[in-house]
mmCIF file of C-alpha atoms in Angstrom:
data_model
loop_
_atom_site.group_PDB
_atom_site.id
_atom_site.type_symbol
_atom_site.label_atom_id
_atom_site.label_comp_id
_atom_site.label_asym_id
_atom_site.label_seq_id
_atom_site.Cartn_x
_atom_site.Cartn_y
_atom_site.Cartn_z
ATOM 1 C CA GLN A 98 -11.861 -8.862 -11.724
ATOM 2 C CA VAL A 99 -10.051 -5.915 -10.197
ATOM 3 C CA GLN A 100 -6.636 -5.053 -11.567
ATOM 4 C CA LEU A 101 -4.077 -2.861 -9.839
ATOM 5 C CA VAL A 102 -1.141 -1.087 -11.433
ATOM 6 C CA GLU A 103 1.538 0.658 -9.392
ATOM 7 C CA SER A 104 3.700 3.467 -10.653
ATOM 8 C CA GLY A 105 6.140 6.031 -9.315
ATOM 9 C CA GLY A 106 9.028 3.878 -8.185
ATOM 10 C CA GLY A 107 12.613 4.663 -8.990
ATOM 11 C CA LEU A 108 16.023 5.535 -7.631
ATOM 12 C CA VAL A 109 16.231 8.128 -4.891
ATOM 13 C CA GLN A 110 18.967 9.284 -2.534
ATOM 14 C CA PRO A 111 18.692 8.741 1.223
ATOM 15 C CA GLY A 112 16.528 11.441 2.727
ATOM 16 C CA GLY A 113 14.632 11.904 -0.502
ATOM 17 C CA SER A 114 10.977 11.408 -1.315
ATOM 18 C CA LEU A 115 8.853 9.433 -3.729
ATOM 19 C CA ARG A 116 5.142 9.163 -4.331
ATOM 20 C CA LEU A 117 3.756 5.822 -5.439
ATOM 21 C CA SER A 118 0.394 5.564 -7.137
ATOM 22 C CA CYS A 119 -1.950 2.612 -7.545
ATOM 23 C CA ALA A 120 -4.570 2.706 -10.275
ATOM 24 C CA ALA A 121 -7.459 0.260 -10.016
ATOM 25 C CA SER A 122 -9.620 -0.965 -12.847
ATOM 26 C CA GLY A 123 -12.347 -3.553 -13.258
ATOM 27 C CA ARG A 124 -13.884 -2.659 -9.920
ATOM 28 C CA THR A 125 -14.416 0.458 -7.894
ATOM 29 C CA ILE A 126 -12.261 0.742 -4.784
ATOM 30 C CA GLU A 127 -15.136 2.381 -2.950
ATOM 31 C CA GLY A 128 -16.064 0.196 0.006
ATOM 32 C CA TYR A 129 -12.797 -1.738 -0.064
ATOM 33 C CA ALA A 130 -9.623 -1.494 1.950
ATOM 34 C CA MET A 131 -6.347 -0.656 0.260
ATOM 35 C CA GLY A 132 -2.878 -1.569 1.383
ATOM 36 C CA TRP A 133 0.771 -1.234 0.521
ATOM 37 C CA PHE A 134 3.335 -3.971 1.075
ATOM 38 C CA ARG A 135 6.991 -4.252 0.187
ATOM 39 C CA GLN A 136 9.341 -7.122 -0.435
ATOM 40 C CA ALA A 137 13.113 -7.133 -0.587
ATOM 41 C CA PRO A 138 14.988 -10.004 -2.283
ATOM 42 C CA GLY A 139 15.014 -13.114 -0.129
ATOM 43 C CA LYS A 140 12.659 -11.616 2.438
ATOM 44 C CA ASP A 141 8.981 -12.015 3.212
ATOM 45 C CA ARG A 142 6.423 -9.569 1.973
ATOM 46 C CA GLU A 143 6.113 -6.879 4.631
ATOM 47 C CA PHE A 144 3.114 -4.758 5.548
ATOM 48 C CA VAL A 145 3.727 -1.054 5.041
ATOM 49 C CA ALA A 146 0.388 0.743 5.315
ATOM 50 C CA GLY A 147 -3.332 0.088 5.169
ATOM 51 C CA ILE A 148 -6.409 2.259 4.857
ATOM 52 C CA THR A 149 -10.071 1.459 5.317
ATOM 53 C CA TRP A 150 -12.861 2.211 2.904
ATOM 54 C CA GLY A 151 -13.496 5.919 3.155
ATOM 55 C CA GLY A 152 -10.075 6.472 4.704
ATOM 56 C CA GLY A 153 -11.323 6.767 8.276
ATOM 57 C CA THR A 154 -8.705 4.449 9.763
ATOM 58 C CA ILE A 155 -5.061 4.124 8.756
ATOM 59 C CA TRP A 156 -2.287 1.837 9.954
ATOM 60 C CA TYR A 157 1.458 1.998 9.374
ATOM 61 C CA ALA A 158 4.302 -0.340 10.070
ATOM 62 C CA ASP A 159 6.481 0.979 12.868
ATOM 63 C CA SER A 160 9.408 1.176 10.478
ATOM 64 C CA VAL A 161 7.672 3.767 8.289
ATOM 65 C CA LYS A 162 5.500 5.600 10.796
ATOM 66 C CA GLY A 163 5.997 9.341 10.575
ATOM 67 C CA ARG A 164 7.661 9.094 7.176
ATOM 68 C CA PHE A 165 5.069 7.486 4.897
ATOM 69 C CA THR A 166 1.512 8.602 4.202
ATOM 70 C CA ILE A 167 -1.158 6.430 2.614
ATOM 71 C CA SER A 168 -4.166 8.021 0.967
ATOM 72 C CA ARG A 169 -6.967 7.184 -1.415
ATOM 73 C CA ASP A 170 -9.094 8.963 -3.967
ATOM 74 C CA ASP A 171 -12.193 6.912 -4.656
ATOM 75 C CA ARG A 172 -13.353 9.327 -7.344
ATOM 76 C CA LYS A 173 -10.165 8.614 -9.302
ATOM 77 C CA ASN A 174 -10.102 4.952 -8.228
ATOM 78 C CA THR A 175 -6.553 5.335 -6.969
ATOM 79 C CA ALA A 176 -4.488 4.915 -3.852
ATOM 80 C CA SER A 177 -1.168 6.548 -3.094
ATOM 81 C CA LEU A 178 1.825 6.162 -0.823
ATOM 82 C CA ARG A 179 3.893 9.254 -0.135
ATOM 83 C CA MET A 180 7.331 8.329 1.146
ATOM 84 C CA ASN A 181 9.524 10.921 2.822
ATOM 85 C CA SER A 182 12.920 10.717 4.519
ATOM 86 C CA LEU A 183 13.708 7.538 2.656
ATOM 87 C CA LYS A 184 16.341 5.190 4.014
ATOM 88 C CA PRO A 185 18.375 2.478 2.287
ATOM 89 C CA GLU A 186 16.398 -0.129 4.215
ATOM 90 C CA ASP A 187 13.268 1.073 2.417
ATOM 91 C CA THR A 188 14.650 -0.450 -0.775
ATOM 92 C CA ALA A 189 12.161 -3.048 -2.011
ATOM 93 C CA VAL A 190 9.500 -3.812 -4.552
ATOM 94 C CA TYR A 191 6.352 -2.069 -3.395
ATOM 95 C CA TYR A 192 2.967 -3.658 -4.008
ATOM 96 C CA CYS A 193 -0.517 -2.220 -3.901
ATOM 97 C CA ALA A 194 -3.323 -4.508 -2.771
ATOM 98 C CA THR A 195 -7.042 -4.527 -2.081
ATOM 99 C CA ASN A 196 -9.335 -6.929 -0.309
ATOM 100 C CA ARG A 197 -12.090 -9.133 -1.665
ATOM 101 C CA SER A 198 -15.192 -8.211 0.329
ATOM 102 C CA PRO A 199 -16.623 -4.733 0.790
ATOM 103 C CA PHE A 200 -16.981 -3.201 4.229
ATOM 104 C CA ASP A 201 -15.255 -6.197 5.778
ATOM 105 C CA HIS A 202 -14.789 -5.319 9.425
ATOM 106 C CA ASP A 203 -12.376 -8.210 9.868
ATOM 107 C CA TYR A 204 -9.920 -5.865 8.164
ATOM 108 C CA TYR A 205 -9.612 -3.912 11.399
ATOM 109 C CA THR A 206 -7.809 -6.950 12.784
ATOM 110 C CA ASN A 207 -6.291 -8.500 9.682
ATOM 111 C CA TYR A 208 -4.805 -5.447 7.937
ATOM 112 C CA PRO A 209 -1.131 -6.373 8.580
ATOM 113 C CA SER A 210 -1.467 -9.779 6.914
ATOM 114 C CA ALA A 211 -1.005 -10.343 3.212
ATOM 115 C CA LEU A 212 -3.811 -12.882 3.537
ATOM 116 C CA ALA A 213 -6.241 -10.017 4.133
ATOM 117 C CA TYR A 214 -5.773 -8.924 0.524
ATOM 118 C CA ALA A 215 -7.083 -10.723 -2.531
ATOM 119 C CA TYR A 216 -5.738 -8.642 -5.412
ATOM 120 C CA TRP A 217 -2.234 -7.364 -6.004
ATOM 121 C CA GLY A 218 -0.441 -5.151 -8.449
ATOM 122 C CA GLN A 219 2.716 -6.138 -10.271
ATOM 123 C CA GLY A 220 4.932 -4.072 -7.993
ATOM 124 C CA THR A 221 7.177 -1.082 -8.517
ATOM 125 C CA GLN A 222 10.842 -0.964 -7.557
ATOM 126 C CA VAL A 223 12.035 1.595 -5.030
ATOM 127 C CA THR A 224 15.779 1.879 -4.580
ATOM 128 C CA VAL A 225 17.242 4.205 -1.960
ATOM 129 C CA SER A 226 20.943 4.651 -2.534
ATOM 130 C CA SER A 227 23.631 7.238 -3.095
#
């Protein structure tokens, strides 16, 4: 069973940057999609970014496009989310996720949905405030 552990969250001022990391164990991430979601208190889990196996295709939520960068390093079995120009509305718990089936081309359609992902990390808190 794959396990995901996020790290790198914390408190940052508006306009600042953070880099979140997601370490996978129990299964290689090679051949699987990776995604980042976030959830603020009382709100639904929101798609942030997704990346296909091999990293050939990337999607971002409109709210983070141009500011966030998702990447993966299959050799290290990790995924990352670089967040620049952070805004208070970016405050949330950020979750790393991966899907169940390798090379699943349905991901090209389903990437924004939490249902496209089978395994989730515990989350890491990002707070953007002065």
